[in-house]
Amino acid sequence: MKSTPTQYGSVAITIHWLSAIFILALLGSGFRAASMTDSAAKEEILMFHVPLGIVILLLTLLRMFWWWRVDQKPRPVDGDPAWQRFIAKAIHEPDRVYRRS
Ligand code: HEM
């Protein structure tokens, strides 16, 4: 379930992909609801959209707790190109990219 130095664990992978799928579904259903004029149809979409948004919030809190208290990130892959390392660091540790030293 937990990550190893060379591989993400099943919990981290599951949270990651569920979040990705749910966020895409939220974007699709959100834009669809916003463009609807029929209020009954809009309500029907929002009955799916709103609980899914709350699930994403809970998944994100679980993700934060998981990395903070339980799991450890795998090591960066050896030999990856400098541009990939830069982008990964800019997204995951922006303070380290922009910090002057
Ligand atoms: C990560 C979570 C969420 C994402 C990515 C998301 C995304 C979106 C997007 C893209 C729209 C269309 C916005 C527009 O074009 O005006 C939308 C609309 C909407 N969202 Fe969400 N949403 C999320 C969570 C929630 C939650 C938790 C709620 C309620 C508690 C909510 C309630 C609504 C409502 C009521 C609309 C329709 C607004 C309208 O009628 O114009 N959303 N959402």
CSV table of N, CA and C and ligand atoms in Angstrom, one decimal:
chain,number,residue,atom,x,y,z
A,1,MET,N,0.8,-1.2,0.0
A,1,MET,CA,0.0,0.0,0.0
A,1,MET,C,0.9,1.3,0.0
A,2,LYS,N,2.0,1.2,0.8
A,2,LYS,CA,2.8,2.4,0.9
A,2,LYS,C,3.8,2.5,-0.3
A,3,SER,N,4.4,3.6,-0.5
A,3,SER,CA,5.4,3.8,-1.6
A,3,SER,C,6.7,3.2,-1.1
A,4,THR,N,7.6,2.8,-2.1
A,4,THR,CA,8.9,2.4,-1.8
A,4,THR,C,9.9,3.4,-2.4
A,5,PRO,N,11.2,3.4,-2.2
A,5,PRO,CA,12.1,4.4,-2.8
A,5,PRO,C,12.0,4.4,-4.3
A,6,THR,N,11.5,3.3,-4.9
A,6,THR,CA,11.5,3.3,-6.4
A,6,THR,C,10.1,3.2,-7.0
A,7,GLN,N,9.1,3.2,-6.1
A,7,GLN,CA,7.7,3.0,-6.7
A,7,GLN,C,6.6,3.7,-5.8
A,8,TYR,N,5.7,4.4,-6.5
A,8,TYR,CA,4.5,4.9,-5.7
A,8,TYR,C,3.7,3.7,-5.2
A,9,GLY,N,3.1,3.8,-4.0
A,9,GLY,CA,2.2,2.7,-3.5
A,9,GLY,C,0.8,2.8,-4.1
A,10,SER,N,0.1,1.8,-3.8
A,10,SER,CA,-1.3,1.7,-4.4
A,10,SER,C,-2.2,2.8,-3.9
A,11,VAL,N,-2.1,3.2,-2.6
A,11,VAL,CA,-3.0,4.2,-2.1
A,11,VAL,C,-2.7,5.5,-2.8
A,12,ALA,N,-1.4,5.9,-3.0
A,12,ALA,CA,-1.1,7.2,-3.7
A,12,ALA,C,-1.5,7.1,-5.1
A,13,ILE,N,-1.3,6.0,-5.8
A,13,ILE,CA,-1.7,5.9,-7.2
A,13,ILE,C,-3.3,6.0,-7.3
A,14,THR,N,-4.0,5.3,-6.4
A,14,THR,CA,-5.4,5.4,-6.5
A,14,THR,C,-6.0,6.8,-6.2
A,15,ILE,N,-5.4,7.4,-5.2
A,15,ILE,CA,-5.9,8.8,-4.9
A,15,ILE,C,-5.6,9.7,-6.1
A,16,HIS,N,-4.4,9.5,-6.7
A,16,HIS,CA,-4.0,10.4,-7.8
A,16,HIS,C,-5.0,10.2,-9.0
A,17,TRP,N,-5.3,9.0,-9.4
A,17,TRP,CA,-6.1,8.8,-10.6
A,17,TRP,C,-7.5,9.1,-10.4
A,18,LEU,N,-8.0,8.7,-9.2
A,18,LEU,CA,-9.4,9.1,-8.9
A,18,LEU,C,-9.6,10.6,-8.9
A,19,SER,N,-8.6,11.3,-8.4
A,19,SER,CA,-8.7,12.8,-8.4
A,19,SER,C,-8.8,13.3,-9.8
A,20,ALA,N,-7.9,12.8,-10.6
A,20,ALA,CA,-7.8,13.2,-12.0
A,20,ALA,C,-9.1,13.0,-12.8
A,21,ILE,N,-9.7,11.8,-12.6
A,21,ILE,CA,-10.9,11.5,-13.3
A,21,ILE,C,-12.1,12.3,-12.8
A,22,PHE,N,-12.1,12.5,-11.4
A,22,PHE,CA,-13.2,13.3,-10.8
A,22,PHE,C,-13.1,14.7,-11.2
A,23,ILE,N,-11.9,15.3,-11.3
A,23,ILE,CA,-11.8,16.7,-11.7
A,23,ILE,C,-12.2,16.9,-13.1
A,24,LEU,N,-11.8,16.0,-14.0
A,24,LEU,CA,-12.3,16.1,-15.4
A,24,LEU,C,-13.8,16.0,-15.5
A,25,ALA,N,-14.4,15.1,-14.7
A,25,ALA,CA,-15.9,15.0,-14.7
A,25,ALA,C,-16.5,16.3,-14.1
A,26,LEU,N,-15.8,16.9,-13.1
A,26,LEU,CA,-16.4,18.1,-12.5
A,26,LEU,C,-16.3,19.3,-13.5
A,27,LEU,N,-15.2,19.3,-14.3
A,27,LEU,CA,-15.1,20.4,-15.3
A,27,LEU,C,-16.2,20.3,-16.3
A,28,GLY,N,-16.3,19.0,-16.8
A,28,GLY,CA,-17.3,18.7,-17.8
A,28,GLY,C,-18.7,19.1,-17.3
A,29,SER,N,-19.1,18.5,-16.1
A,29,SER,CA,-20.4,18.7,-15.6
A,29,SER,C,-20.7,20.2,-15.2
A,30,GLY,N,-19.6,20.8,-14.7
A,30,GLY,CA,-19.7,22.2,-14.3
A,30,GLY,C,-20.0,23.1,-15.5
A,31,PHE,N,-19.3,23.0,-16.6
A,31,PHE,CA,-19.5,23.8,-17.8
A,31,PHE,C,-20.9,23.5,-18.4
A,32,ARG,N,-21.2,22.2,-18.3
A,32,ARG,CA,-22.5,21.8,-18.9
A,32,ARG,C,-23.7,22.5,-18.1
A,33,ALA,N,-23.6,22.4,-16.7
A,33,ALA,CA,-24.6,23.0,-15.9
A,33,ALA,C,-24.7,24.5,-16.1
A,34,ALA,N,-23.5,25.1,-16.3
A,34,ALA,CA,-23.5,26.6,-16.4
A,34,ALA,C,-24.1,27.0,-17.7
A,35,SER,N,-24.1,26.1,-18.7
A,35,SER,CA,-24.7,26.5,-20.0
A,35,SER,C,-26.1,26.2,-20.2
A,36,MET,N,-26.7,25.5,-19.2
A,36,MET,CA,-28.1,25.1,-19.3
A,36,MET,C,-29.1,26.2,-19.0
A,37,THR,N,-30.2,26.1,-19.7
A,37,THR,CA,-31.3,27.1,-19.5
A,37,THR,C,-32.4,26.4,-18.7
A,38,ASP,N,-32.6,25.1,-19.0
A,38,ASP,CA,-33.7,24.3,-18.4
A,38,ASP,C,-33.2,24.0,-16.9
A,39,SER,N,-34.0,24.6,-16.0
A,39,SER,CA,-33.5,24.6,-14.6
A,39,SER,C,-33.6,23.1,-14.0
A,40,ALA,N,-34.6,22.3,-14.5
A,40,ALA,CA,-34.7,21.0,-13.9
A,40,ALA,C,-33.5,20.1,-14.4
A,41,ALA,N,-33.1,20.3,-15.7
A,41,ALA,CA,-31.9,19.5,-16.2
A,41,ALA,C,-30.6,20.0,-15.5
A,42,LYS,N,-30.6,21.3,-15.2
A,42,LYS,CA,-29.4,21.8,-14.6
A,42,LYS,C,-29.3,21.3,-13.2
A,43,GLU,N,-30.4,21.2,-12.5
A,43,GLU,CA,-30.4,20.7,-11.1
A,43,GLU,C,-30.0,19.2,-11.1
A,44,GLU,N,-30.4,18.5,-12.1
A,44,GLU,CA,-30.0,17.1,-12.2
A,44,GLU,C,-28.5,16.9,-12.3
A,45,ILE,N,-27.9,17.8,-13.2
A,45,ILE,CA,-26.4,17.7,-13.3
A,45,ILE,C,-25.7,18.2,-12.0
A,46,LEU,N,-26.3,19.2,-11.4
A,46,LEU,CA,-25.6,19.7,-10.2
A,46,LEU,C,-25.8,18.6,-9.0
A,47,MET,N,-26.8,17.8,-9.1
A,47,MET,CA,-26.9,16.7,-8.1
A,47,MET,C,-25.8,15.7,-8.2
A,48,PHE,N,-25.1,15.7,-9.3
A,48,PHE,CA,-23.9,14.8,-9.6
A,48,PHE,C,-22.7,15.7,-9.3
A,49,HIS,N,-22.7,16.9,-9.8
A,49,HIS,CA,-21.5,17.8,-9.7
A,49,HIS,C,-21.1,18.1,-8.2
A,50,VAL,N,-22.1,18.6,-7.5
A,50,VAL,CA,-21.8,19.0,-6.1
A,50,VAL,C,-21.2,18.0,-5.2
A,51,PRO,N,-21.9,16.8,-5.1
A,51,PRO,CA,-21.3,15.7,-4.2
A,51,PRO,C,-19.9,15.3,-4.7
A,52,LEU,N,-19.7,15.3,-6.0
A,52,LEU,CA,-18.4,14.9,-6.5
A,52,LEU,C,-17.3,15.9,-6.1
A,53,GLY,N,-17.7,17.2,-6.1
A,53,GLY,CA,-16.8,18.3,-5.7
A,53,GLY,C,-16.4,18.1,-4.2
A,54,ILE,N,-17.4,17.6,-3.4
A,54,ILE,CA,-17.1,17.4,-2.0
A,54,ILE,C,-16.2,16.2,-1.8
A,55,VAL,N,-16.4,15.2,-2.7
A,55,VAL,CA,-15.6,14.0,-2.6
A,55,VAL,C,-14.1,14.4,-2.9
A,56,ILE,N,-14.0,15.3,-3.9
A,56,ILE,CA,-12.6,15.7,-4.3
A,56,ILE,C,-11.9,16.4,-3.1
A,57,LEU,N,-12.7,17.2,-2.4
A,57,LEU,CA,-12.2,17.9,-1.2
A,57,LEU,C,-11.7,16.9,-0.2
A,58,LEU,N,-12.5,15.9,0.1
A,58,LEU,CA,-12.2,14.8,1.0
A,58,LEU,C,-11.0,14.0,0.6
A,59,LEU,N,-10.9,13.7,-0.7
A,59,LEU,CA,-9.8,13.0,-1.3
A,59,LEU,C,-8.5,13.8,-1.1
A,60,THR,N,-8.6,15.1,-1.3
A,60,THR,CA,-7.4,16.0,-1.2
A,60,THR,C,-6.9,16.1,0.3
A,61,LEU,N,-7.9,16.1,1.2
A,61,LEU,CA,-7.5,16.1,2.6
A,61,LEU,C,-6.8,14.8,3.0
A,62,LEU,N,-7.4,13.7,2.4
A,62,LEU,CA,-6.8,12.3,2.7
A,62,LEU,C,-5.4,12.3,2.1
A,63,ARG,N,-5.2,12.9,0.9
A,63,ARG,CA,-3.9,12.9,0.2
A,63,ARG,C,-2.9,13.6,1.1
A,64,MET,N,-3.3,14.8,1.6
A,64,MET,CA,-2.4,15.6,2.4
A,64,MET,C,-2.0,14.8,3.7
A,65,PHE,N,-3.0,14.2,4.3
A,65,PHE,CA,-2.7,13.4,5.5
A,65,PHE,C,-1.8,12.2,5.2
A,66,TRP,N,-2.1,11.6,4.1
A,66,TRP,CA,-1.3,10.4,3.7
A,66,TRP,C,0.2,10.7,3.5
A,67,TRP,N,0.5,11.9,2.8
A,67,TRP,CA,1.9,12.2,2.6
A,67,TRP,C,2.5,12.8,3.8
A,68,TRP,N,1.7,13.5,4.6
A,68,TRP,CA,2.2,14.1,5.8
A,68,TRP,C,2.6,13.1,6.9
A,69,ARG,N,1.7,12.1,7.1
A,69,ARG,CA,1.8,11.3,8.3
A,69,ARG,C,2.2,9.8,8.0
A,70,VAL,N,1.9,9.3,6.8
A,70,VAL,CA,2.0,7.9,6.5
A,70,VAL,C,3.1,7.5,5.5
A,71,ASP,N,3.1,8.2,4.3
A,71,ASP,CA,3.9,7.7,3.2
A,71,ASP,C,5.1,8.6,3.0
A,72,GLN,N,6.0,8.1,2.2
A,72,GLN,CA,7.2,8.9,1.7
A,72,GLN,C,7.3,8.8,0.2
A,73,LYS,N,7.6,10.0,-0.4
A,73,LYS,CA,7.7,10.0,-1.8
A,73,LYS,C,8.9,9.1,-2.3
A,74,PRO,N,8.7,8.4,-3.4
A,74,PRO,CA,9.9,7.7,-4.0
A,74,PRO,C,11.0,8.7,-4.4
A,75,ARG,N,12.2,8.2,-4.6
A,75,ARG,CA,13.3,9.0,-5.1
A,75,ARG,C,13.0,9.4,-6.5
A,76,PRO,N,13.6,10.6,-7.0
A,76,PRO,CA,13.4,10.9,-8.4
A,76,PRO,C,14.1,9.9,-9.2
A,77,VAL,N,13.6,9.7,-10.5
A,77,VAL,CA,14.1,8.7,-11.4
A,77,VAL,C,15.5,9.1,-11.8
A,78,ASP,N,16.5,8.2,-11.8
A,78,ASP,CA,17.8,8.5,-12.3
A,78,ASP,C,17.8,8.8,-13.8
A,79,GLY,N,18.6,9.8,-14.2
A,79,GLY,CA,18.8,10.0,-15.6
A,79,GLY,C,17.7,10.7,-16.4
A,80,ASP,N,16.7,11.3,-15.6
A,80,ASP,CA,15.7,12.0,-16.4
A,80,ASP,C,16.2,13.3,-16.8
A,81,PRO,N,15.7,13.9,-18.0
A,81,PRO,CA,16.2,15.1,-18.5
A,81,PRO,C,16.1,16.3,-17.5
A,82,ALA,N,17.0,17.3,-17.6
A,82,ALA,CA,17.0,18.4,-16.7
A,82,ALA,C,15.6,19.2,-16.8
A,83,TRP,N,15.0,19.3,-18.0
A,83,TRP,CA,13.8,20.0,-18.1
A,83,TRP,C,12.7,19.4,-17.4
A,84,GLN,N,12.7,18.0,-17.3
A,84,GLN,CA,11.6,17.3,-16.6
A,84,GLN,C,11.8,17.5,-15.1
A,85,ARG,N,13.1,17.5,-14.7
A,85,ARG,CA,13.4,17.7,-13.2
A,85,ARG,C,12.9,19.1,-12.8
A,86,PHE,N,13.2,20.1,-13.7
A,86,PHE,CA,12.8,21.5,-13.4
A,86,PHE,C,11.3,21.6,-13.3
A,87,ILE,N,10.6,21.0,-14.3
A,87,ILE,CA,9.1,21.2,-14.2
A,87,ILE,C,8.5,20.5,-13.0
A,88,ALA,N,9.1,19.3,-12.7
A,88,ALA,CA,8.6,18.5,-11.5
A,88,ALA,C,8.8,19.4,-10.2
A,89,LYS,N,10.0,20.0,-10.1
A,89,LYS,CA,10.3,20.7,-8.9
A,89,LYS,C,9.5,22.0,-8.9
A,90,ALA,N,9.3,22.6,-10.0
A,90,ALA,CA,8.5,23.9,-10.1
A,90,ALA,C,7.0,23.6,-9.6
A,91,ILE,N,6.5,22.4,-9.9
A,91,ILE,CA,5.1,22.1,-9.5
A,91,ILE,C,5.1,21.6,-8.1
A,92,HIS,N,6.0,20.7,-7.7
A,92,HIS,CA,5.9,20.1,-6.4
A,92,HIS,C,6.6,20.9,-5.3
A,93,GLU,N,7.7,21.6,-5.6
A,93,GLU,CA,8.4,22.3,-4.6
A,93,GLU,C,8.8,23.7,-5.1
A,94,PRO,N,7.8,24.5,-5.5
A,94,PRO,CA,8.1,25.8,-6.1
A,94,PRO,C,9.0,26.7,-5.3
A,95,ASP,N,8.9,26.6,-4.0
A,95,ASP,CA,9.8,27.4,-3.1
A,95,ASP,C,11.3,27.1,-3.3
A,96,ARG,N,11.6,25.8,-3.7
A,96,ARG,CA,13.0,25.5,-3.9
A,96,ARG,C,13.5,26.0,-5.3
A,97,VAL,N,12.6,26.1,-6.3
A,97,VAL,CA,13.0,26.6,-7.6
A,97,VAL,C,13.3,28.1,-7.5
A,98,TYR,N,12.5,28.9,-6.8
A,98,TYR,CA,12.6,30.3,-6.8
A,98,TYR,C,13.4,30.9,-5.7
A,99,ARG,N,13.8,30.0,-4.7
A,99,ARG,CA,14.6,30.4,-3.6
A,99,ARG,C,16.0,30.8,-4.1
A,100,ARG,N,16.5,32.0,-3.7
A,100,ARG,CA,17.9,32.3,-4.0
A,100,ARG,C,18.8,31.7,-2.9
A,101,SER,N,19.9,31.2,-3.3
A,101,SER,CA,20.8,30.7,-2.3
A,101,SER,C,22.3,31.1,-2.7
B,1,HEM,C1,-12.7,20.6,-7.7
B,1,HEM,C2,-14.0,20.8,-7.6
B,1,HEM,C3,-14.9,21.5,-8.6
B,1,HEM,C4,-14.6,21.8,-9.9
B,1,HEM,C5,-13.3,21.5,-10.7
B,1,HEM,C6,-15.7,22.5,-10.5
B,1,HEM,C7,-15.9,23.1,-11.7
B,1,HEM,C8,-16.9,23.8,-12.2
B,1,HEM,C9,-17.0,24.5,-13.5
B,1,HEM,C10,-15.9,24.5,-14.5
B,1,HEM,C11,-18.2,25.1,-13.6
B,1,HEM,C12,-18.7,26.0,-14.7
B,1,HEM,C13,-18.4,27.4,-14.3
B,1,HEM,C14,-19.0,28.4,-15.3
B,1,HEM,O1,-18.8,28.3,-16.5
B,1,HEM,O2,-19.6,29.4,-14.8
B,1,HEM,C15,-18.9,24.8,-12.4
B,1,HEM,C16,-20.2,25.2,-12.1
B,1,HEM,C17,-20.8,25.1,-10.9
B,1,HEM,N1,-20.3,24.5,-9.8
B,1,HEM,FE1,-18.6,23.5,-9.6
B,1,HEM,N2,-16.7,22.6,-9.5
B,1,HEM,C18,-16.2,22.0,-8.3
B,1,HEM,C19,-16.8,21.8,-7.1
B,1,HEM,C20,-18.1,22.3,-6.8
B,1,HEM,C21,-18.7,22.2,-5.5
B,1,HEM,C22,-18.1,21.5,-4.3
B,1,HEM,C23,-20.0,22.9,-5.6
B,1,HEM,C24,-21.0,23.1,-4.6
B,1,HEM,C25,-20.9,23.0,-3.3
B,1,HEM,C26,-20.1,23.4,-7.0
B,1,HEM,C27,-21.2,24.0,-7.5
B,1,HEM,C28,-21.3,24.5,-8.8
B,1,HEM,C29,-22.5,25.2,-9.3
B,1,HEM,C30,-23.8,25.5,-8.5
B,1,HEM,C31,-22.2,25.5,-10.6
B,1,HEM,C32,-23.2,26.1,-11.7
B,1,HEM,C33,-22.9,27.6,-11.8
B,1,HEM,C34,-23.9,28.3,-12.7
B,1,HEM,O3,-25.1,27.9,-12.7
B,1,HEM,O4,-23.4,29.0,-13.6
B,1,HEM,N3,-18.9,23.0,-7.7
B,1,HEM,N4,-18.1,24.0,-11.5
